[in-house]
Amino acid sequence: MAEQTLPATGREWHLAARPSGWPVPEDFALVEAPVQAPEAGQIVVRNEYLSVDPYMRGRMNDVKSYAPPFQLGAVMDGGAVGRVVASAAEGFAVGDPVLHGLGWREYATLDASQAVKVDAALPLQSFLGVLGMTGLTAYAGLLEVGSFKPGEAVFVSGAAGAVGSMVGQFAKLRGASLVVGSAGSPEKVRRLTEELGFDAAFDYKAGPVAEQLAKAAPEGIDVYFDNVGGEHLEAAIGALHVHGRAVLCGAIAQYNSTEPPVGPRNLALAIGKRLRLQGMLVRDHYALQPQFVEEVGGWLRDGRLVADETVVDGFEHAVDAFLGMLRGSNTGKMLVRVTG
Amino acid sequence: MAEQTLPATGREWHLAARPSGWPVPEDFALVEAPVQAPEAGQIVVRNEYLSVDPYMRGRMNDVKSYAPPFQLGAVMDGGAVGRVVASAAEGFAVGDPVLHGLGWREYATLDASQAVKVDAALPLQSFLGVLGMTGLTAYAGLLEVGSFKPGEAVFVSGAAGAVGSMVGQFAKLRGASLVVGSAGSPEKVRRLTEELGFDAAFDYKAGPVAEQLAKAAPEGIDVYFDNVGGEHLEAAIGALHVHGRAVLCGAIAQYNSTEPPVGPRNLALAIGKRLRLQGMLVRDHYALQPQFVEEVGGWLRDGRLVADETVVDGFEHAVDAFLGMLRGSNTGKMLVRVTG
């Protein structure tokens, strides 16, 4: 294929200020920047979908954490998929669909070694969601960290979110006896049971989590997949069976709080029940990738999996999408479509 | 050996009332009861040492837990060692040293199948401590639950207690790079470093645990063995390295509290650090018993292990010993010597 003519500039979203508590639009800046021509070994990608994820909120703080902080005045990187529009790298042709980590910009110039070519037969955006880090997080968390076995009962918080909606579906497809999800609105709750195959779901804003969980899973649970923290984790510790497991994957309830969080007051129950609470990051589980792609890719092709997503159109609305995701306005994976 | 003449009666400690908060002497009753002659398959044991343990406080409450509650007006069972004084069971002779579960009484009549003959070459009381459930708890907790490996740094709370003093010594003998303990008095702290081989120790009553731990282990820890809960656990979560483990073995800070406990407010750190917090009961680890007896018995015979114990003389002082143990008046294993 012929090389396309690169535009002189493209838009980028920069971090303009570090938020305290909830981020506001003024913390971000939309900037026009030159598009770099590829040097030897590099490619230029025109991004088509950007991922906005809860972990990005943590990177907006200037603290040492598992991911380095975003720098003030620099682009907010993140997962993205797009197509090659210029290539000076062997094995990458114009038009190839790729996955890479330079999101929050329209055009990315990068070493080809930092991009992964993806299967053109599958929807491009699925590599940011169900077949990407989101799906692998759910898969590894449920199976490796949570040691889920067929016949067990699973509770997932943030179940209408990108990871949560996969956890619940994977558990059902793998033979769970019961899958319960919590979410933040009646519409999401309805979607969980009517479209995603959850056995039960509840709106955590409608009453105490422990009471609603006890109604949904009166005989208790074996695995709790935590995307929320706080009251949810405490309720789950109370409901877990002997030798139950809690997968600590997210604490979105705390990310924007300026109050000190409350720890689970019933944690001493973990002794007698021999519970295991284990934190996870997907980066520890890349070895599971081939098995994950085979099994989940198969479910996706067979139509057994609902790859829920909320797409916000327009690069200029990336911040709105990010803030909306933090507030829970999405169901499933929240994506920004750059074209639009 | 000839059968000894059994006395008509022996003394027992009964639970007289269920405490709220700290137990008081009036919650217990010293009762004179008939000594039952052995039926076929039974033995009578004159107890020589009784074990008093933190878990017994939980059994005084009338709540479902991992050990059934003590019944009002009945004996407070527990671990005991003694010698057979009458036998109607094959394989058990008068004079044999045995370990069994009918403590808090001077004489126990029981099915021989519920007693274990122990090695007469080792001190009888060691089967309640370093070679008993106490030692196995420390051994299994450190190695199986805590996945301790040579070269790692270990922090133990309640380190002058029966389990804690073993955890620290086992860790050193297994090649820990650093062993830090916390205890509740300057005398105990001195004993940990000067006699039990801990690298560092501090008095948790002398200042914030997190600050004292940071001084004692400035480069952090790999394994935390929790006998205390509360502030200790929170400090340990802060100090644990990536992939660190917390063994949840006890929460003595909470056993007598009528206030709701405070959970670790920094538990969300477990996500990025991929911490594993795991509760344990020794009953899940009996398969480790042969390896445990071989390795720890060897250390004991070689004089490489200090089997710390505090012995209270006199059956009539069993309650004092129990209450003293709950308040931390012991160093090492707290025992009651029945003869005295």
PDB file of C-alpha atoms in Angstrom, chain B residues 76-326:
ATOM      1  CA  MET B  76     -14.060 -25.467  79.430  1.00  0.00           C
ATOM      2  CA  ASP B  77     -12.239 -28.044  77.363  1.00  0.00           C
ATOM      3  CA  GLY B  78      -8.845 -27.439  75.865  1.00  0.00           C
ATOM      4  CA  GLY B  79      -5.454 -28.960  75.221  1.00  0.00           C
ATOM      5  CA  ALA B  80      -3.848 -30.870  78.089  1.00  0.00           C
ATOM      6  CA  VAL B  81      -1.023 -33.330  78.732  1.00  0.00           C
ATOM      7  CA  GLY B  82      -0.798 -35.833  81.550  1.00  0.00           C
ATOM      8  CA  ARG B  83      -0.176 -39.454  82.392  1.00  0.00           C
ATOM      9  CA  VAL B  84      -2.465 -42.458  82.249  1.00  0.00           C
ATOM     10  CA  VAL B  85      -3.577 -43.490  85.748  1.00  0.00           C
ATOM     11  CA  ALA B  86      -6.083 -46.177  84.728  1.00  0.00           C
ATOM     12  CA  SER B  87      -6.471 -47.987  81.424  1.00  0.00           C
ATOM     13  CA  ALA B  88      -9.057 -50.279  79.880  1.00  0.00           C
ATOM     14  CA  ALA B  89      -7.610 -49.703  76.423  1.00  0.00           C
ATOM     15  CA  GLU B  90      -5.116 -51.775  74.520  1.00  0.00           C
ATOM     16  CA  GLY B  91      -1.790 -50.053  73.953  1.00  0.00           C
ATOM     17  CA  PHE B  92      -2.156 -47.617  76.828  1.00  0.00           C
ATOM     18  CA  ALA B  93      -0.430 -48.436  80.122  1.00  0.00           C
ATOM     19  CA  VAL B  94      -0.480 -46.651  83.416  1.00  0.00           C
ATOM     20  CA  GLY B  95       2.274 -44.033  83.340  1.00  0.00           C
ATOM     21  CA  ASP B  96       2.124 -43.368  79.602  1.00  0.00           C
ATOM     22  CA  PRO B  97       2.395 -39.660  78.732  1.00  0.00           C
ATOM     23  CA  VAL B  98      -0.516 -38.509  76.548  1.00  0.00           C
ATOM     24  CA  LEU B  99      -1.880 -35.418  74.824  1.00  0.00           C
ATOM     25  CA  HIS B 100      -5.649 -34.865  74.575  1.00  0.00           C
ATOM     26  CA  GLY B 101      -8.375 -32.238  74.429  1.00  0.00           C
ATOM     27  CA  LEU B 102     -10.090 -32.479  77.822  1.00  0.00           C
ATOM     28  CA  GLY B 103      -8.326 -29.707  79.698  1.00  0.00           C
ATOM     29  CA  TRP B 104      -9.513 -27.503  82.567  1.00  0.00           C
ATOM     30  CA  ARG B 105      -9.965 -30.587  84.821  1.00  0.00           C
ATOM     31  CA  GLU B 106      -7.653 -32.583  87.057  1.00  0.00           C
ATOM     32  CA  TYR B 107      -8.778 -35.999  85.798  1.00  0.00           C
ATOM     33  CA  ALA B 108     -10.077 -36.844  82.355  1.00  0.00           C
ATOM     34  CA  THR B 109     -11.798 -40.114  81.412  1.00  0.00           C
ATOM     35  CA  LEU B 110     -11.871 -40.508  77.661  1.00  0.00           C
ATOM     36  CA  ASP B 111     -11.777 -42.938  74.739  1.00  0.00           C
ATOM     37  CA  ALA B 112      -8.171 -43.855  74.061  1.00  0.00           C
ATOM     38  CA  SER B 113      -8.775 -43.019  70.396  1.00  0.00           C
ATOM     39  CA  GLN B 114      -9.004 -39.373  71.414  1.00  0.00           C
ATOM     40  CA  ALA B 115      -5.600 -39.362  73.109  1.00  0.00           C
ATOM     41  CA  VAL B 116      -2.145 -39.373  71.500  1.00  0.00           C
ATOM     42  CA  LYS B 117       0.849 -40.983  73.208  1.00  0.00           C
ATOM     43  CA  VAL B 118       3.811 -38.613  73.096  1.00  0.00           C
ATOM     44  CA  ASP B 119       7.589 -39.067  73.147  1.00  0.00           C
ATOM     45  CA  ALA B 120       8.632 -39.512  76.794  1.00  0.00           C
ATOM     46  CA  ALA B 121      12.138 -38.256  75.954  1.00  0.00           C
ATOM     47  CA  LEU B 122      10.906 -34.709  75.384  1.00  0.00           C
ATOM     48  CA  PRO B 123       9.435 -32.370  78.024  1.00  0.00           C
ATOM     49  CA  LEU B 124       5.752 -33.206  78.453  1.00  0.00           C
ATOM     50  CA  GLN B 125       4.587 -29.596  78.206  1.00  0.00           C
ATOM     51  CA  SER B 126       6.351 -29.059  74.854  1.00  0.00           C
ATOM     52  CA  PHE B 127       3.450 -30.968  73.240  1.00  0.00           C
ATOM     53  CA  LEU B 128       1.165 -28.099  74.239  1.00  0.00           C
ATOM     54  CA  GLY B 129       3.600 -25.513  72.918  1.00  0.00           C
ATOM     55  CA  VAL B 130       6.473 -25.707  70.504  1.00  0.00           C
ATOM     56  CA  LEU B 131       5.696 -29.272  69.365  1.00  0.00           C
ATOM     57  CA  GLY B 132       1.923 -28.882  69.645  1.00  0.00           C
ATOM     58  CA  MET B 133      -0.775 -26.832  67.969  1.00  0.00           C
ATOM     59  CA  THR B 134       1.041 -23.631  68.907  1.00  0.00           C
ATOM     60  CA  GLY B 135       4.204 -24.612  67.092  1.00  0.00           C
ATOM     61  CA  LEU B 136       2.340 -26.078  64.134  1.00  0.00           C
ATOM     62  CA  THR B 137       0.317 -22.867  63.809  1.00  0.00           C
ATOM     63  CA  ALA B 138       3.517 -20.838  63.599  1.00  0.00           C
ATOM     64  CA  TYR B 139       5.185 -23.301  61.229  1.00  0.00           C
ATOM     65  CA  ALA B 140       2.265 -23.721  58.829  1.00  0.00           C
ATOM     66  CA  GLY B 141       1.402 -20.044  58.966  1.00  0.00           C
ATOM     67  CA  LEU B 142       4.892 -18.915  58.103  1.00  0.00           C
ATOM     68  CA  LEU B 143       5.661 -21.525  55.454  1.00  0.00           C
ATOM     69  CA  GLU B 144       2.343 -22.552  53.881  1.00  0.00           C
ATOM     70  CA  VAL B 145       0.078 -19.527  54.329  1.00  0.00           C
ATOM     71  CA  GLY B 146       2.849 -16.918  54.310  1.00  0.00           C
ATOM     72  CA  SER B 147       4.920 -18.678  51.613  1.00  0.00           C
ATOM     73  CA  PHE B 148       8.045 -17.486  53.436  1.00  0.00           C
ATOM     74  CA  LYS B 149      11.308 -17.985  51.548  1.00  0.00           C
ATOM     75  CA  PRO B 150      14.906 -17.635  52.775  1.00  0.00           C
ATOM     76  CA  GLY B 151      16.198 -14.095  52.447  1.00  0.00           C
ATOM     77  CA  GLU B 152      12.841 -12.449  53.104  1.00  0.00           C
ATOM     78  CA  ALA B 153      12.009  -9.941  55.847  1.00  0.00           C
ATOM     79  CA  VAL B 154       9.349 -10.899  58.408  1.00  0.00           C
ATOM     80  CA  PHE B 155       7.318  -8.855  60.885  1.00  0.00           C
ATOM     81  CA  VAL B 156       5.422 -10.609  63.703  1.00  0.00           C
ATOM     82  CA  SER B 157       2.971  -8.954  66.064  1.00  0.00           C
ATOM     83  CA  GLY B 158       2.353 -10.400  69.509  1.00  0.00           C
ATOM     84  CA  ALA B 159       5.899 -11.651  69.093  1.00  0.00           C
ATOM     85  CA  ALA B 160       6.401 -12.499  72.755  1.00  0.00           C
ATOM     86  CA  GLY B 161       3.332 -14.712  72.703  1.00  0.00           C
ATOM     87  CA  ALA B 162       3.230 -18.460  72.224  1.00  0.00           C
ATOM     88  CA  VAL B 163       2.787 -18.434  68.441  1.00  0.00           C
ATOM     89  CA  GLY B 164       4.659 -15.200  67.764  1.00  0.00           C
ATOM     90  CA  SER B 165       7.832 -16.260  69.563  1.00  0.00           C
ATOM     91  CA  MET B 166       7.930 -19.398  67.410  1.00  0.00           C
ATOM     92  CA  VAL B 167       7.256 -17.553  64.143  1.00  0.00           C
ATOM     93  CA  GLY B 168      10.224 -15.259  64.697  1.00  0.00           C
ATOM     94  CA  GLN B 169      12.577 -18.071  65.639  1.00  0.00           C
ATOM     95  CA  PHE B 170      11.437 -20.346  62.798  1.00  0.00           C
ATOM     96  CA  ALA B 171      11.962 -17.468  60.339  1.00  0.00           C
ATOM     97  CA  LYS B 172      15.516 -16.872  61.582  1.00  0.00           C
ATOM     98  CA  LEU B 173      16.331 -20.593  61.507  1.00  0.00           C
ATOM     99  CA  ARG B 174      14.964 -20.766  57.957  1.00  0.00           C
ATOM    100  CA  GLY B 175      17.157 -17.892  56.750  1.00  0.00           C
ATOM    101  CA  ALA B 176      15.175 -14.674  57.066  1.00  0.00           C
ATOM    102  CA  SER B 177      17.101 -11.522  56.179  1.00  0.00           C
ATOM    103  CA  LEU B 178      15.324  -9.606  58.964  1.00  0.00           C
ATOM    104  CA  VAL B 179      12.910 -10.539  61.734  1.00  0.00           C
ATOM    105  CA  VAL B 180      11.069  -7.769  63.569  1.00  0.00           C
ATOM    106  CA  GLY B 181       8.652  -8.318  66.457  1.00  0.00           C
ATOM    107  CA  SER B 182       6.252  -6.128  68.386  1.00  0.00           C
ATOM    108  CA  ALA B 183       5.297  -6.751  72.001  1.00  0.00           C
ATOM    109  CA  GLY B 184       3.569  -4.952  74.850  1.00  0.00           C
ATOM    110  CA  SER B 185       6.343  -4.141  77.330  1.00  0.00           C
ATOM    111  CA  PRO B 186      10.019  -3.128  77.378  1.00  0.00           C
ATOM    112  CA  GLU B 187      10.860  -6.419  79.140  1.00  0.00           C
ATOM    113  CA  LYS B 188       9.308  -8.457  76.348  1.00  0.00           C
ATOM    114  CA  VAL B 189      11.022  -6.349  73.707  1.00  0.00           C
ATOM    115  CA  ARG B 190      14.383  -6.926  75.394  1.00  0.00           C
ATOM    116  CA  ARG B 191      13.709 -10.651  75.573  1.00  0.00           C
ATOM    117  CA  LEU B 192      12.890 -10.840  71.842  1.00  0.00           C
ATOM    118  CA  THR B 193      16.195  -9.366  70.741  1.00  0.00           C
ATOM    119  CA  GLU B 194      18.459 -10.663  73.500  1.00  0.00           C
ATOM    120  CA  GLU B 195      17.181 -14.190  73.983  1.00  0.00           C
ATOM    121  CA  LEU B 196      15.013 -15.199  71.028  1.00  0.00           C
ATOM    122  CA  GLY B 197      17.255 -13.907  68.257  1.00  0.00           C
ATOM    123  CA  PHE B 198      14.958 -11.257  66.743  1.00  0.00           C
ATOM    124  CA  ASP B 199      16.882  -8.626  64.772  1.00  0.00           C
ATOM    125  CA  ALA B 200      14.696  -5.802  66.044  1.00  0.00           C
ATOM    126  CA  ALA B 201      11.678  -5.353  68.273  1.00  0.00           C
ATOM    127  CA  PHE B 202       9.538  -2.520  69.608  1.00  0.00           C
ATOM    128  CA  ASP B 203       6.947  -1.797  72.274  1.00  0.00           C
ATOM    129  CA  TYR B 204       3.721  -1.049  70.423  1.00  0.00           C
ATOM    130  CA  LYS B 205       2.478   0.948  73.407  1.00  0.00           C
ATOM    131  CA  ALA B 206       5.401   3.363  73.087  1.00  0.00           C
ATOM    132  CA  GLY B 207       4.314   5.016  69.827  1.00  0.00           C
ATOM    133  CA  PRO B 208       2.495   4.557  66.520  1.00  0.00           C
ATOM    134  CA  VAL B 209       3.094   1.089  65.095  1.00  0.00           C
ATOM    135  CA  ALA B 210       3.683   2.381  61.560  1.00  0.00           C
ATOM    136  CA  GLU B 211       6.455   4.733  62.709  1.00  0.00           C
ATOM    137  CA  GLN B 212       8.178   2.131  64.856  1.00  0.00           C
ATOM    138  CA  LEU B 213       7.938  -0.481  62.108  1.00  0.00           C
ATOM    139  CA  ALA B 214       9.419   1.951  59.567  1.00  0.00           C
ATOM    140  CA  LYS B 215      12.420   2.435  61.864  1.00  0.00           C
ATOM    141  CA  ALA B 216      12.883  -1.273  62.499  1.00  0.00           C
ATOM    142  CA  ALA B 217      12.407  -2.310  58.858  1.00  0.00           C
ATOM    143  CA  PRO B 218      13.199   0.775  56.754  1.00  0.00           C
ATOM    144  CA  GLU B 219      13.307  -1.266  53.549  1.00  0.00           C
ATOM    145  CA  GLY B 220       9.942  -2.898  54.181  1.00  0.00           C
ATOM    146  CA  ILE B 221       8.822  -6.461  54.779  1.00  0.00           C
ATOM    147  CA  ASP B 222       7.798  -9.510  52.748  1.00  0.00           C
ATOM    148  CA  VAL B 223       5.694 -11.420  55.277  1.00  0.00           C
ATOM    149  CA  TYR B 224       3.550 -10.126  58.129  1.00  0.00           C
ATOM    150  CA  PHE B 225       2.301 -12.624  60.698  1.00  0.00           C
ATOM    151  CA  ASP B 226      -0.702 -11.039  62.403  1.00  0.00           C
ATOM    152  CA  ASN B 227      -1.704 -12.053  65.918  1.00  0.00           C
ATOM    153  CA  VAL B 228      -3.194  -8.695  66.805  1.00  0.00           C
ATOM    154  CA  GLY B 229      -5.210  -7.019  64.036  1.00  0.00           C
ATOM    155  CA  GLY B 230      -6.179  -3.325  64.092  1.00  0.00           C
ATOM    156  CA  GLU B 231      -3.379  -0.750  63.911  1.00  0.00           C
ATOM    157  CA  HIS B 232      -0.739  -3.456  63.473  1.00  0.00           C
ATOM    158  CA  LEU B 233      -2.348  -4.805  60.320  1.00  0.00           C
ATOM    159  CA  GLU B 234      -2.699  -1.338  58.834  1.00  0.00           C
ATOM    160  CA  ALA B 235       0.965  -0.578  59.507  1.00  0.00           C
ATOM    161  CA  ALA B 236       2.015  -3.884  57.969  1.00  0.00           C
ATOM    162  CA  ILE B 237      -0.046  -3.293  54.799  1.00  0.00           C
ATOM    163  CA  GLY B 238       1.851  -0.042  54.401  1.00  0.00           C
ATOM    164  CA  ALA B 239       5.234  -1.736  54.874  1.00  0.00           C
ATOM    165  CA  LEU B 240       4.714  -4.850  52.760  1.00  0.00           C
ATOM    166  CA  HIS B 241       6.611  -5.108  49.488  1.00  0.00           C
ATOM    167  CA  VAL B 242       5.007  -5.905  46.157  1.00  0.00           C
ATOM    168  CA  HIS B 243       3.702  -9.492  46.334  1.00  0.00           C
ATOM    169  CA  GLY B 244       3.919  -9.425  50.143  1.00  0.00           C
ATOM    170  CA  ARG B 245       1.798 -11.739  52.285  1.00  0.00           C
ATOM    171  CA  ALA B 246      -0.105 -11.179  55.511  1.00  0.00           C
ATOM    172  CA  VAL B 247      -0.985 -14.253  57.576  1.00  0.00           C
ATOM    173  CA  LEU B 248      -4.139 -13.509  59.561  1.00  0.00           C
ATOM    174  CA  CYS B 249      -3.816 -15.760  62.591  1.00  0.00           C
ATOM    175  CA  GLY B 250      -5.236 -13.766  65.478  1.00  0.00           C
ATOM    176  CA  ALA B 251      -6.855 -10.479  66.400  1.00  0.00           C
ATOM    177  CA  ILE B 252      -6.292 -10.378  70.145  1.00  0.00           C
ATOM    178  CA  ALA B 253      -6.740  -6.589  70.096  1.00  0.00           C
ATOM    179  CA  GLN B 254     -10.416  -7.222  69.316  1.00  0.00           C
ATOM    180  CA  TYR B 255     -11.371 -10.291  71.310  1.00  0.00           C
ATOM    181  CA  ASN B 256     -12.505  -8.397  74.393  1.00  0.00           C
ATOM    182  CA  SER B 257     -13.539  -5.174  72.781  1.00  0.00           C
ATOM    183  CA  THR B 258     -17.154  -4.068  72.894  1.00  0.00           C
ATOM    184  CA  GLU B 259     -16.404  -1.279  70.399  1.00  0.00           C
ATOM    185  CA  PRO B 260     -16.682  -2.050  66.677  1.00  0.00           C
ATOM    186  CA  PRO B 261     -13.142  -2.663  65.411  1.00  0.00           C
ATOM    187  CA  VAL B 262     -11.505  -0.433  62.817  1.00  0.00           C
ATOM    188  CA  GLY B 263     -10.534  -2.076  59.536  1.00  0.00           C
ATOM    189  CA  PRO B 264      -7.296  -1.250  57.726  1.00  0.00           C
ATOM    190  CA  ARG B 265      -7.997   2.048  55.963  1.00  0.00           C
ATOM    191  CA  ASN B 266      -5.172   1.471  53.497  1.00  0.00           C
ATOM    192  CA  LEU B 267      -6.408  -1.877  52.190  1.00  0.00           C
ATOM    193  CA  ALA B 268      -6.640  -0.482  48.640  1.00  0.00           C
ATOM    194  CA  LEU B 269      -2.810  -0.567  48.640  1.00  0.00           C
ATOM    195  CA  ALA B 270      -3.207  -4.335  48.331  1.00  0.00           C
ATOM    196  CA  ILE B 271      -4.246  -3.877  44.691  1.00  0.00           C
ATOM    197  CA  GLY B 272      -1.157  -2.140  43.343  1.00  0.00           C
ATOM    198  CA  LYS B 273       1.161  -4.158  45.606  1.00  0.00           C
ATOM    199  CA  ARG B 274      -0.695  -7.399  44.814  1.00  0.00           C
ATOM    200  CA  LEU B 275      -0.730  -8.311  48.491  1.00  0.00           C
ATOM    201  CA  ARG B 276      -2.234 -11.542  49.729  1.00  0.00           C
ATOM    202  CA  LEU B 277      -4.015 -11.490  53.084  1.00  0.00           C
ATOM    203  CA  GLN B 278      -5.039 -14.935  54.203  1.00  0.00           C
ATOM    204  CA  GLY B 279      -6.749 -16.191  57.318  1.00  0.00           C
ATOM    205  CA  MET B 280      -5.672 -19.480  58.854  1.00  0.00           C
ATOM    206  CA  LEU B 281      -6.654 -22.145  61.349  1.00  0.00           C
ATOM    207  CA  VAL B 282      -4.165 -24.837  62.236  1.00  0.00           C
ATOM    208  CA  ARG B 283      -6.712 -27.581  61.515  1.00  0.00           C
ATOM    209  CA  ASP B 284      -6.214 -27.076  57.767  1.00  0.00           C
ATOM    210  CA  HIS B 285      -2.520 -27.913  58.084  1.00  0.00           C
ATOM    211  CA  TYR B 286      -2.318 -31.252  59.882  1.00  0.00           C
ATOM    212  CA  ALA B 287      -0.754 -32.812  56.780  1.00  0.00           C
ATOM    213  CA  LEU B 288       2.359 -30.795  57.593  1.00  0.00           C
ATOM    214  CA  GLN B 289       2.690 -32.488  61.011  1.00  0.00           C
ATOM    215  CA  PRO B 290       5.390 -35.083  60.133  1.00  0.00           C
ATOM    216  CA  GLN B 291       7.667 -32.512  58.491  1.00  0.00           C
ATOM    217  CA  PHE B 292       6.997 -30.109  61.367  1.00  0.00           C
ATOM    218  CA  VAL B 293       7.866 -32.632  64.093  1.00  0.00           C
ATOM    219  CA  GLU B 294      11.034 -33.653  62.303  1.00  0.00           C
ATOM    220  CA  GLU B 295      12.334 -30.148  61.653  1.00  0.00           C
ATOM    221  CA  VAL B 296      11.221 -28.390  64.845  1.00  0.00           C
ATOM    222  CA  GLY B 297      11.933 -31.422  67.049  1.00  0.00           C
ATOM    223  CA  GLY B 298      15.462 -31.366  65.637  1.00  0.00           C
ATOM    224  CA  TRP B 299      15.907 -27.677  66.431  1.00  0.00           C
ATOM    225  CA  LEU B 300      14.614 -28.289  69.945  1.00  0.00           C
ATOM    226  CA  ARG B 301      16.944 -31.236  70.605  1.00  0.00           C
ATOM    227  CA  ASP B 302      19.893 -29.268  69.195  1.00  0.00           C
ATOM    228  CA  GLY B 303      19.176 -26.384  71.530  1.00  0.00           C
ATOM    229  CA  ARG B 304      18.653 -23.967  68.635  1.00  0.00           C
ATOM    230  CA  LEU B 305      15.139 -23.031  69.740  1.00  0.00           C
ATOM    231  CA  VAL B 306      14.068 -21.260  72.916  1.00  0.00           C
ATOM    232  CA  ALA B 307      10.773 -22.847  73.933  1.00  0.00           C
ATOM    233  CA  ASP B 308       9.593 -19.853  75.888  1.00  0.00           C
ATOM    234  CA  GLU B 309       6.868 -20.560  78.420  1.00  0.00           C
ATOM    235  CA  THR B 310       5.194 -18.987  81.398  1.00  0.00           C
ATOM    236  CA  VAL B 311       3.962 -21.573  83.906  1.00  0.00           C
ATOM    237  CA  VAL B 312       1.315 -20.802  86.513  1.00  0.00           C
ATOM    238  CA  ASP B 313       1.325 -23.317  89.336  1.00  0.00           C
ATOM    239  CA  GLY B 314      -1.883 -24.764  90.717  1.00  0.00           C
ATOM    240  CA  PHE B 315      -5.079 -25.944  89.066  1.00  0.00           C
ATOM    241  CA  GLU B 316      -6.991 -23.397  91.115  1.00  0.00           C
ATOM    242  CA  HIS B 317      -5.122 -20.606  89.269  1.00  0.00           C
ATOM    243  CA  ALA B 318      -6.175 -21.655  85.763  1.00  0.00           C
ATOM    244  CA  VAL B 319      -8.540 -18.693  85.421  1.00  0.00           C
ATOM    245  CA  ASP B 320      -5.825 -16.283  86.572  1.00  0.00           C
ATOM    246  CA  ALA B 321      -3.514 -17.764  83.949  1.00  0.00           C
ATOM    247  CA  PHE B 322      -6.165 -17.426  81.232  1.00  0.00           C
ATOM    248  CA  LEU B 323      -7.003 -13.811  82.108  1.00  0.00           C
ATOM    249  CA  GLY B 324      -3.307 -12.969  82.433  1.00  0.00           C
ATOM    250  CA  MET B 325      -2.646 -14.441  78.969  1.00  0.00           C
ATOM    251  CA  LEU B 326      -5.425 -12.298  77.464  1.00  0.00           C
TER     252      LEU B 326
END
